[in-house]
XYZ file of C-alpha atoms in Angstrom:
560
model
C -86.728 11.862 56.273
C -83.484 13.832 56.696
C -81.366 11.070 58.310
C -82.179 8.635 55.626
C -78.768 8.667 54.914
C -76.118 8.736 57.961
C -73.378 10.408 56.521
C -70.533 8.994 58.823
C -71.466 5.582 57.357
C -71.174 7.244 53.660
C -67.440 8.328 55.254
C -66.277 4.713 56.445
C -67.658 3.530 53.074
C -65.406 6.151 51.008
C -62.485 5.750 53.434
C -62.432 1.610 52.990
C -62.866 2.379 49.053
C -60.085 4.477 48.988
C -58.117 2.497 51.144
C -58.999 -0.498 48.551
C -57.824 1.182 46.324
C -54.426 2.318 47.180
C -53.497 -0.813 49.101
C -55.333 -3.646 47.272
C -52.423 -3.968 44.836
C -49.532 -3.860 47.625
C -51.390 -6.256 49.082
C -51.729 -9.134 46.134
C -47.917 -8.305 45.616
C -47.164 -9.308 49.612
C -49.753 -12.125 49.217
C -48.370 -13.339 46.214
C -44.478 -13.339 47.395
C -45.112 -14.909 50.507
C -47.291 -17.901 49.657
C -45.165 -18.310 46.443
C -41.973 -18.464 48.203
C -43.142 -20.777 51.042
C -44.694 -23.363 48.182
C -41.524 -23.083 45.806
C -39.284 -23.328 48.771
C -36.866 -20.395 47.690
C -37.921 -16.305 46.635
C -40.540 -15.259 44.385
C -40.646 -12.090 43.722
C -42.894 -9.459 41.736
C -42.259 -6.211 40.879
C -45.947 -5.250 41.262
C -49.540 -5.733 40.658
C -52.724 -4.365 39.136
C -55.647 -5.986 39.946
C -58.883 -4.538 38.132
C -62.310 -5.694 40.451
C -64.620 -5.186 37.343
C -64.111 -8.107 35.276
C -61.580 -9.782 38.087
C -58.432 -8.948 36.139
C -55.041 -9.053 37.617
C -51.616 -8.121 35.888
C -48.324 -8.771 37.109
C -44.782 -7.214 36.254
C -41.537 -9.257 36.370
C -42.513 -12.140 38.491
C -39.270 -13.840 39.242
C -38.980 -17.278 40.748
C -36.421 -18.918 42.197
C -35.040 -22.390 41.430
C -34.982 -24.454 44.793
C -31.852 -26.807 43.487
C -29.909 -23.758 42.092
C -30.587 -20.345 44.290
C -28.422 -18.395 41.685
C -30.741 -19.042 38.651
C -34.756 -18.635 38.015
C -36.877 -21.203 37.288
C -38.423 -19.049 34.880
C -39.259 -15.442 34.836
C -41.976 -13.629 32.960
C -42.066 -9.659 31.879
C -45.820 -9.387 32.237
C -48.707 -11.760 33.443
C -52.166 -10.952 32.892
C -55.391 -13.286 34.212
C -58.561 -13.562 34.142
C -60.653 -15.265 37.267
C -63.916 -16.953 37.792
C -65.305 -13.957 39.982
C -67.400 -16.154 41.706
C -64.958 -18.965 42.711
C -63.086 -15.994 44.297
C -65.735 -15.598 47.234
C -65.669 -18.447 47.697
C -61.526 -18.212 48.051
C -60.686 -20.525 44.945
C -58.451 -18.839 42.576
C -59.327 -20.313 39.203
C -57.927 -18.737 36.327
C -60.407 -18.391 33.230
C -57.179 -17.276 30.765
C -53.891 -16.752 31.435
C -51.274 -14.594 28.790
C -47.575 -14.893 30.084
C -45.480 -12.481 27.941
C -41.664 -12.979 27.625
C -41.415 -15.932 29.529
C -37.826 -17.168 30.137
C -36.704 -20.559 31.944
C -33.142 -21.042 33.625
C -31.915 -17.611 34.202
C -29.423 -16.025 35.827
C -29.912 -13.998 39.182
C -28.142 -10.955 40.778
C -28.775 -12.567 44.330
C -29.141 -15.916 46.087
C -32.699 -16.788 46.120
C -32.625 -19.137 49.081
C -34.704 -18.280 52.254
C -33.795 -17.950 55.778
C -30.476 -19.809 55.263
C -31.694 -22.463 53.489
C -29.220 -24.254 51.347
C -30.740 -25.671 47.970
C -32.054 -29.507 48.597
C -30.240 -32.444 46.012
C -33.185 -34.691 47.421
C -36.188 -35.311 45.137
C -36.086 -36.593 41.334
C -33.050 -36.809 39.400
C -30.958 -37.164 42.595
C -27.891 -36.398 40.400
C -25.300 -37.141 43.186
C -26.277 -40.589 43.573
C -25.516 -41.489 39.498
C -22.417 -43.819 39.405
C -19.927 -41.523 36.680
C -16.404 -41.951 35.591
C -14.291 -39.458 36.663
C -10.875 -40.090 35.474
C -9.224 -40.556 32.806
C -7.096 -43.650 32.265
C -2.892 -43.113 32.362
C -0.418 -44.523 30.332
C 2.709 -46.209 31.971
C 4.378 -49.424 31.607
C 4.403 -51.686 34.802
C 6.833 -53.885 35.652
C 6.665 -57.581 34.419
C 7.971 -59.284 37.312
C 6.283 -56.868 40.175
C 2.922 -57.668 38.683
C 4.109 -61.626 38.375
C 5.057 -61.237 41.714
C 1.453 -60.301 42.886
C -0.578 -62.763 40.993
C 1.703 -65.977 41.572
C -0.940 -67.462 43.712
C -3.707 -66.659 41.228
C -1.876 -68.467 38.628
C -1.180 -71.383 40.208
C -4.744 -71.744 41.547
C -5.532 -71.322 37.471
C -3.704 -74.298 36.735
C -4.666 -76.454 39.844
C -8.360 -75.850 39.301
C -7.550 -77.840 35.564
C -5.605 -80.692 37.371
C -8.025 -81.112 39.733
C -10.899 -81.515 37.315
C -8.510 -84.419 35.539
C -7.896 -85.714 38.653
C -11.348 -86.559 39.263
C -12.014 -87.611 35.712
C -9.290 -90.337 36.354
C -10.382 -91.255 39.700
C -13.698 -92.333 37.950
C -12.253 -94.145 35.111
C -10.384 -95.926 37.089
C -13.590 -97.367 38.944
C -14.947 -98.598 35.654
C -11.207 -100.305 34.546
C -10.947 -101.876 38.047
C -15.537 -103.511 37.047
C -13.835 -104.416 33.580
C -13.034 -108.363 33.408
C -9.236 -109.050 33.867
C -7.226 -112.121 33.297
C -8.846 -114.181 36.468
C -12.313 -113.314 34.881
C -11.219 -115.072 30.849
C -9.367 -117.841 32.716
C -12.653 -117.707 35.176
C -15.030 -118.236 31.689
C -12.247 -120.837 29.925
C -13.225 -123.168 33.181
C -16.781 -122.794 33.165
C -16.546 -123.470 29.251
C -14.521 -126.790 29.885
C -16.831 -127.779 32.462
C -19.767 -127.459 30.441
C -18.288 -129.533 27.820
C -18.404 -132.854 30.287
C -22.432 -131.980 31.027
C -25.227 -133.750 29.632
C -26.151 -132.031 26.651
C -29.533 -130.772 29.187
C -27.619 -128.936 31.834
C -24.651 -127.839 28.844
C -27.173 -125.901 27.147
C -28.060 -123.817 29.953
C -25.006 -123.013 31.270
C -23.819 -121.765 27.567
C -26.877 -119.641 27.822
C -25.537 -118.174 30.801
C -22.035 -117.879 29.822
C -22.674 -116.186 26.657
C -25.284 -113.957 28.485
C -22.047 -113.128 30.899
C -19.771 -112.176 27.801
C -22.497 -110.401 26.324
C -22.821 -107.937 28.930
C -19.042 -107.457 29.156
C -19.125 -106.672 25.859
C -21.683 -104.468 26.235
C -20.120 -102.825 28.993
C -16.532 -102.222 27.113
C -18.817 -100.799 24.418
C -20.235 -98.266 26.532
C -17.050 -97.566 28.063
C -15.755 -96.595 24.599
C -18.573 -93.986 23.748
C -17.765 -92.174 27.031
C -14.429 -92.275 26.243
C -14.737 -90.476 23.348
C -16.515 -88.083 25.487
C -13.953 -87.612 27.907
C -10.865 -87.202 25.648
C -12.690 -84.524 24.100
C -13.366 -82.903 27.374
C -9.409 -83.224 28.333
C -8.554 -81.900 24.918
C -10.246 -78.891 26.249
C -8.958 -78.773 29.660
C -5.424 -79.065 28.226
C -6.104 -76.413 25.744
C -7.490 -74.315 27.967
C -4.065 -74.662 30.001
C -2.297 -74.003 27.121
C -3.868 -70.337 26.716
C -3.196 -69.506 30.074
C 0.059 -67.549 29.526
C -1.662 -65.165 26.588
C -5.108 -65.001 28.426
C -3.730 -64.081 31.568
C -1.154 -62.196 30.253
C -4.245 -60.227 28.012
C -6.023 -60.337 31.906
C -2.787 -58.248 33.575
C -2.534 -55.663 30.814
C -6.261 -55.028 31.523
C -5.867 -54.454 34.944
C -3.159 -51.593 34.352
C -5.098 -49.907 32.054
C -3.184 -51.174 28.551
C -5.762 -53.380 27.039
C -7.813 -52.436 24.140
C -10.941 -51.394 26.307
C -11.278 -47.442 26.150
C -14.923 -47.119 26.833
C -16.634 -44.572 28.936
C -13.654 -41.665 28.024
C -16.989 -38.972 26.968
C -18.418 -39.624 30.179
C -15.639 -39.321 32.114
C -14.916 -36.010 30.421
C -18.752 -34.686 30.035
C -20.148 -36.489 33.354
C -19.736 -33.133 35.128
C -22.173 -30.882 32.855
C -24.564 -33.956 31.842
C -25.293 -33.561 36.116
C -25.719 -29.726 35.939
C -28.201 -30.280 32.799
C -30.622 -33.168 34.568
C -30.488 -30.249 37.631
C -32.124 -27.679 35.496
C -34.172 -29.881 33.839
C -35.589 -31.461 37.079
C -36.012 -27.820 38.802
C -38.559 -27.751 35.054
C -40.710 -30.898 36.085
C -40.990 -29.594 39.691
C -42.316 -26.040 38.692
C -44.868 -27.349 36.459
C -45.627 -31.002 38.184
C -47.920 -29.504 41.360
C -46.365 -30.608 43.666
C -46.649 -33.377 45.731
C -48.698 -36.580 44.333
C -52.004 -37.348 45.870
C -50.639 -40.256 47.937
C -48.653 -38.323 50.163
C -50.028 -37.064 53.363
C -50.577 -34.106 55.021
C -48.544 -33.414 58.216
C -51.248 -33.133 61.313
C -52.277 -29.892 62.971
C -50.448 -28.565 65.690
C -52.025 -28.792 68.976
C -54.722 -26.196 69.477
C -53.998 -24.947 65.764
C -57.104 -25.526 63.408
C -57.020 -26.493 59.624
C -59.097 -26.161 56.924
C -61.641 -29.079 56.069
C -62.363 -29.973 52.293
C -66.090 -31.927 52.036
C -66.743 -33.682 48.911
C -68.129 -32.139 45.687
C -69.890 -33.193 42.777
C -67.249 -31.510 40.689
C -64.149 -31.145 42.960
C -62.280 -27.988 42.257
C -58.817 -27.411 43.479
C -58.110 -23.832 45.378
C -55.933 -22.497 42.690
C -56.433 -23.450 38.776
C -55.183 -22.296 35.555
C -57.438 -23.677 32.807
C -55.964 -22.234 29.749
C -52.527 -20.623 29.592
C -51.251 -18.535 26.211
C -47.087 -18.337 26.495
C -44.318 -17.221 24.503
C -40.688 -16.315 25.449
C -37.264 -16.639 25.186
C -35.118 -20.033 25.876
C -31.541 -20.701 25.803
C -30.552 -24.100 24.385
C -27.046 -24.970 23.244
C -25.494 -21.258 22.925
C -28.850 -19.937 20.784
C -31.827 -17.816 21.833
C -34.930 -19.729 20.612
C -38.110 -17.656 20.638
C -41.263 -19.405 21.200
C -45.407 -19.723 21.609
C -47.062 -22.213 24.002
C -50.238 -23.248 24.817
C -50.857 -24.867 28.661
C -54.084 -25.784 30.763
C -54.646 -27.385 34.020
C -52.109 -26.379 35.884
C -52.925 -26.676 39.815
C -50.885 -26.952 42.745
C -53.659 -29.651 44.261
C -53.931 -31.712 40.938
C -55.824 -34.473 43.008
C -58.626 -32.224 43.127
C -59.444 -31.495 39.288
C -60.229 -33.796 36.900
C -57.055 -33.264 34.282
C -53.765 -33.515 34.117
C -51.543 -30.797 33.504
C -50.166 -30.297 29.636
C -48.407 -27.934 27.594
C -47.189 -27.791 24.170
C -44.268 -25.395 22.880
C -42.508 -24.956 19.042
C -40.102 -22.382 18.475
C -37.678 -21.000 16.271
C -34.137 -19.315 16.094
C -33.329 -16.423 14.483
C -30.504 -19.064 12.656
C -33.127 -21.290 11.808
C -33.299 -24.172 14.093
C -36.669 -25.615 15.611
C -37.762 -26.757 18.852
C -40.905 -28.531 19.630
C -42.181 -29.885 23.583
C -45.261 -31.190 24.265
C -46.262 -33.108 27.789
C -48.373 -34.373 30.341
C -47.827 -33.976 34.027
C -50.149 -36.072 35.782
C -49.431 -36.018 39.483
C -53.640 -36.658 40.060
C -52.541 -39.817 41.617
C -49.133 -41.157 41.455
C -46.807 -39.320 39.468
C -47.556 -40.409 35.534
C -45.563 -37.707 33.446
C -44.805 -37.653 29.522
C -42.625 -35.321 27.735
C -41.565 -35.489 24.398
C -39.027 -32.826 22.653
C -36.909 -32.342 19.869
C -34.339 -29.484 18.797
C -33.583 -29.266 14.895
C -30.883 -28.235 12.906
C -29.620 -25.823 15.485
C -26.726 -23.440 15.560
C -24.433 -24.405 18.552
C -22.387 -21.573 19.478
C -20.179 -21.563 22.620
C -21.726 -24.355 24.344
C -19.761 -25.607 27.505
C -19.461 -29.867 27.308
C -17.387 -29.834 30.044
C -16.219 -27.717 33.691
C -13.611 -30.689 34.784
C -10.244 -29.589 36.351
C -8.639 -32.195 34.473
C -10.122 -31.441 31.227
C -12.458 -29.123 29.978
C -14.202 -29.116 26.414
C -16.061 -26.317 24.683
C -18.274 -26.259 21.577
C -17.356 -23.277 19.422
C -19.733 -24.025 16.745
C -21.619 -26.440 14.744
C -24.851 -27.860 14.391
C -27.301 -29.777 16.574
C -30.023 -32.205 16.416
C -31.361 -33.858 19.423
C -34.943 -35.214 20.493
C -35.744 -37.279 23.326
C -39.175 -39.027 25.463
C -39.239 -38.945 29.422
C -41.402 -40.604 31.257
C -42.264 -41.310 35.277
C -44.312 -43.386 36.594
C -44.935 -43.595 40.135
C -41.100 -44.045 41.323
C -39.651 -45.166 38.516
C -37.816 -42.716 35.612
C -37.575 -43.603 32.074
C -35.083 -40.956 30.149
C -33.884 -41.300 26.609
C -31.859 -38.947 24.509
C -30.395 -39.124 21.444
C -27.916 -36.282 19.466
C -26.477 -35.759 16.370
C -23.544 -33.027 16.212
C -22.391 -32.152 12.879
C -19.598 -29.639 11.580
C -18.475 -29.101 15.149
C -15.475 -27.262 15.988
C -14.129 -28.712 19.116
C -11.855 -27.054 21.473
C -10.407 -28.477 24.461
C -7.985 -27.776 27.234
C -6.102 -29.829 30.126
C -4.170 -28.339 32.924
C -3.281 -32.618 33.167
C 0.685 -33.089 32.517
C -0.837 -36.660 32.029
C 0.300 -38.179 28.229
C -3.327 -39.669 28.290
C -5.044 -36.419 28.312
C -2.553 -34.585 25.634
C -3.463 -36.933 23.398
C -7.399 -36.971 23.968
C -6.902 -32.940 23.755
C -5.325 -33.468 20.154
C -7.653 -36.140 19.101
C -10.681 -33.633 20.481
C -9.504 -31.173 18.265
C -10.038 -33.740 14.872
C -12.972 -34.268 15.793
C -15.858 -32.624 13.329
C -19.218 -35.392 14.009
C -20.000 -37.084 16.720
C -23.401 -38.626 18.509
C -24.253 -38.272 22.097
C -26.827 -40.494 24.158
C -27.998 -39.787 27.368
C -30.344 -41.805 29.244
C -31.557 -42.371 32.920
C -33.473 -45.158 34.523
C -34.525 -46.832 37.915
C -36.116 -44.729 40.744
C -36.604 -41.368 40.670
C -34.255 -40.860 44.088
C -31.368 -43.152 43.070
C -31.423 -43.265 38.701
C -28.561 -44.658 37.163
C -27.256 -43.124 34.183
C -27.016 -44.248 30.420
C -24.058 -42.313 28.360
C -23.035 -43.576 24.846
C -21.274 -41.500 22.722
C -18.914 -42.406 19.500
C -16.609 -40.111 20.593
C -15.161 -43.041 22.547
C -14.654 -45.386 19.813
C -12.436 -42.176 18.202
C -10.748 -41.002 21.724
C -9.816 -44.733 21.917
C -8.440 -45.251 19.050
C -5.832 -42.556 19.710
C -5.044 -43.563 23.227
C -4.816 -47.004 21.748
C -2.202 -45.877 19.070
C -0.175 -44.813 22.029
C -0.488 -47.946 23.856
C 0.786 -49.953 20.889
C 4.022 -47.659 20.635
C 4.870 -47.595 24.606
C 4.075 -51.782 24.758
C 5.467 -53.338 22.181
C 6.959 -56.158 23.490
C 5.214 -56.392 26.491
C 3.066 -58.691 26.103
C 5.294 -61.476 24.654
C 7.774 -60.591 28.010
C 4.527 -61.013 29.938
C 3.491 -64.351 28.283
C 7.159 -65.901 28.237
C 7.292 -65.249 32.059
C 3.950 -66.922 32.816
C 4.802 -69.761 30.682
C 8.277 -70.443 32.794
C 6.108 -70.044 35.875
C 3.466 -72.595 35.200
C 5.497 -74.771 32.824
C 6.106 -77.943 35.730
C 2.399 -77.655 36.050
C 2.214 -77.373 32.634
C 4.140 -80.614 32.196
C 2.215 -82.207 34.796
C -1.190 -81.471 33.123
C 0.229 -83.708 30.068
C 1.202 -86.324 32.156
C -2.657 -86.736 33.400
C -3.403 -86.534 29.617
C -1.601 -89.598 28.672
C -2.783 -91.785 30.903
C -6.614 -91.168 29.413
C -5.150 -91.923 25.532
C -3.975 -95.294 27.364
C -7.618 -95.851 28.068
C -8.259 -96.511 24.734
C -5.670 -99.430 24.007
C -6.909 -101.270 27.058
C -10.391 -101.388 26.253
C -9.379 -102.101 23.127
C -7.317 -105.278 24.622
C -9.934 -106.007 26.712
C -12.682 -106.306 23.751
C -10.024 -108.271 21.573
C -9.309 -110.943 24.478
C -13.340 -111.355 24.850
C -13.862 -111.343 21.141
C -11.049 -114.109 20.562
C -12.833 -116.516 23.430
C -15.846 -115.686 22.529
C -15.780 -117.040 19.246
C -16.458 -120.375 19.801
C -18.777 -119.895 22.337
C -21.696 -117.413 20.804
């Protein structure tokens, strides 16, 4: 009875307690930075943990993690974490979070150090591959070419311009002239004036039929001349417009050589050529968003095989599958950044897995927030990556003070927002491979300020005309696949930027295009002259037949 209890047991007992509970907490902190860093790809780091074994409580303290695309900012970063687990899912090594309270939550931050691993440089593969969108990235010049240089170089287009017309008369002609050389001639009347004085010697029998058949003959002549004079009609309307169209060929292509210089009136795509650079930075951030929050990879992909003599882990089926980790209900406020304004907000999010083929939801989160100014912001989504990717977000920013928000980073030109007011809401949505983005702003009372280290004339005066400008609307849309989208940019900042280049154009180019068109007429006018030539001989057409019918008509008379 006095060795019931063995009291080097009760030591081991005390000393792996103790242990527990000095180094449980270093070791969820190491746990939690290594797995988290090898998932997201670049660092996540914690400043510690507290885990609590009664009730299976765990608190962490400025959790940092990295964005993969952008080493130098967080994804998001949170003060204080605190969840709650399902005890008994945790023998079982599932992680599923009953309740989870993130406390000053922030998304897109800055970071003291690179957080890229082991060398790694950030990947641009993945969705919203912003490299491969197709962007303006100049801005048009202004400088008057030289008339006969540019004649010079398109001599032979010209003159294949005009040939293309003649040809198409040509072979109009060739197949009139087919039907004038079927159309009776003088050997044909005399040819009918015989057969009629023939007939008149028959019996009255054999005269009878062979009027029949004579008038039958004329008939069809007839017939055929009338024919000929509806598709006549036809074709001298056609010619009209061939010759016409020749005609315009000194102002068209004269309008087609100012456009290829950069002097016609077509400014469009000047906001995108300017903003192009920060629209890319903005899809980055927002696509380093979707990957935090999507789980992953989609269901569809598989898993690389085991290395030789290297085991894995084997999932059997379940009634209720359940993935390893789970968050079922998330509580989250914070602080986010949009358009120069800290926006303070509360969120609700559940299902949130990095297996999301293995639980019967799909992520979603909703968000609303205001400023301390007074603008709104509302988010809610859907990440569905259960199968193939099937995401929905909707958001919307209103009435929203803008203060110091950079439009644009270009060497050329660069373009801040000093102040004003914002509205903007848009819907994104992927499906499998395919990306559906739409955006829509509305900037009012903006004050606009601009700068170009350009000694271009074009970008002085889209500086000055910046500077005027006080409301403007922005649209930015993407769509195709998610590796290779191509981008949508419409702004009516174009119509205004154009106007002024335009102005410009007008004073440098008056003139010019009445030089241009003088010199292309002198070119092309023997082919010109040639053209009319072919002309007349189709109004000809129409006295002949005319003749034609007449000399029928006149024998005829006393025959039907």
């Amino acid at each position: 009875m006095k060795n019931w209890i063995r009291w080097w047991g009760l030591g081991v007992f005390i000393c792996i307690g103790l242990l527990w509970w000095l180094l449980i907490d270093v070791v969820i902190k190491f746990a939690i930075e290594t797995a988290g860093t090898e998932l997201n790809g670049a660092k996540v780091e914690l400043a510690s943990a507290d885990f609590q074994l009664l009730g299976a409580q765990l608190t962490l303290h400025q959790l940092q993690v990295t964005n993969p695309k952008l080493p130098m900012e967080n994804a998001f970063a949170a003060s204080l974490i605190d969840l709650e687990f399902d005890s008994l899912r945790l023998l079982r090594r599932q992680f599923i979070v009953e309740q989870m309270s993130v406390i000053d939550l922030e998304l897109n931050t800055p970071r003291a150090s690179s957080g890229a691993i082991g060398g790694r440089f950030f990947s641009q593969q993945g969705a919203f591959n912003s490299d491969n969108l197709k962007l303006a990235n100049t801005i048009p010049g202004l400088s008057l070419p030289n008339t006969e240089a540019m004649l010079a170089e398109e001599k032979q287009h010209l003159q294949n311009q005009v040939k293309e017309i003649s040809e198409n008369l040509q072979a109009l002609e060739g197949q009139w002239q087919k039907h004038i050389d079927e159309l009776p001639n003088d050997d044909d009347l005399k040819a009918y004036k015989k057969r009629w004085k023939t007939l008149k010697e028959k019996d009255w029998m054999e005269k009878l039929q062979g009027i029949r058949q004579l008038q039958k003959d004329i008939e069809n002549d007839l017939n055929t001349i009338s024919s000929l004079d509806e598709q006549l009609e036809k074709d001298l309307l056609t010619v009209q417009q061939q010759i016409h169209k020749a005609q315009q060929l000194p102002a068209k292509e004269a309008d087609r050589l100012l456009a290829k210089v950069g002097l016609s009136n077509g400014t469009q795509a000047i906001t995108e050529a300017i903003m192009s650079g920060q629209v890319k930075q903005w899809i980055k951030q927002g696509s380093g968003f979707i990957t935090s929050i999507s789980g992953g990879a989609s269901a569809s992909s598989k898993p690389a095989p085991p290395a030789r003599g290297k085991g894995q882990w084997i999932h059997f089926n379940e009634t209720q599958s359940m993935p390893d980790t789970l968050i079922r209900h998330a509580d989250i406020n914070g602080r986010l950044s949009v358009a120069g304004q800290v926006i303070n907000f509360q969120g609700k999010a559940q299902d949130l897995s990095h297996q999301p083929q293995r639980w019967l939801q799909p992520a979603q989160f909703t968000i609303s927030g205001t400023s301390p100014k007074g603008g709104e912001l509302y988010a809610e989504g859907i990440i569905d990556h259960r199968e193939s990717a099937n995401h929905k977000i909707r958001f919307s920013v209103k009435d929203l003070s803008v203060e110091k928000i950079k439009l644009s980073q270009s060497n050329v030109l660069s373009l801040d927002m000093l102040g004003g007011f914002a509205n903007i809401q848009g819907d994104l949505s992927i499906k499998g491979n395919n990306i559906d983005l739409q955006t829509s702003s509305q900037f009012k009372q903006v004050d606009l300020k601009a700068n170009s280290q350009s000694s271009s004339r074009a970008n002085a005066i889209i500086v000055d005309a910046l500077s005027d400008i006080k409301d403007f609307s922005l649209s930015i849309g993407l769509n195709g696949t998610t590796q290779n989208p191509q981008l949508i940019f419409n702004s009516d900042m174009d119509k205004l930027l154009g106007g002024a280049l335009n102005n410009e154009i007008k004073k440098q180019s008056a003139g010019l295009k009445d030089k241009l068109q003088k010199n292309i007429a002198t070119q092309l006018k023997p082919q010109l002259q040639q053209l009319n030539q072919q002309s007349d001989y189709f109004s000809s057409l129409e006295k002949l037949l005319s003749n034609k019918q007449k000399d029928i008509e006149t024998f005829s008379k006393g025959v039907l």
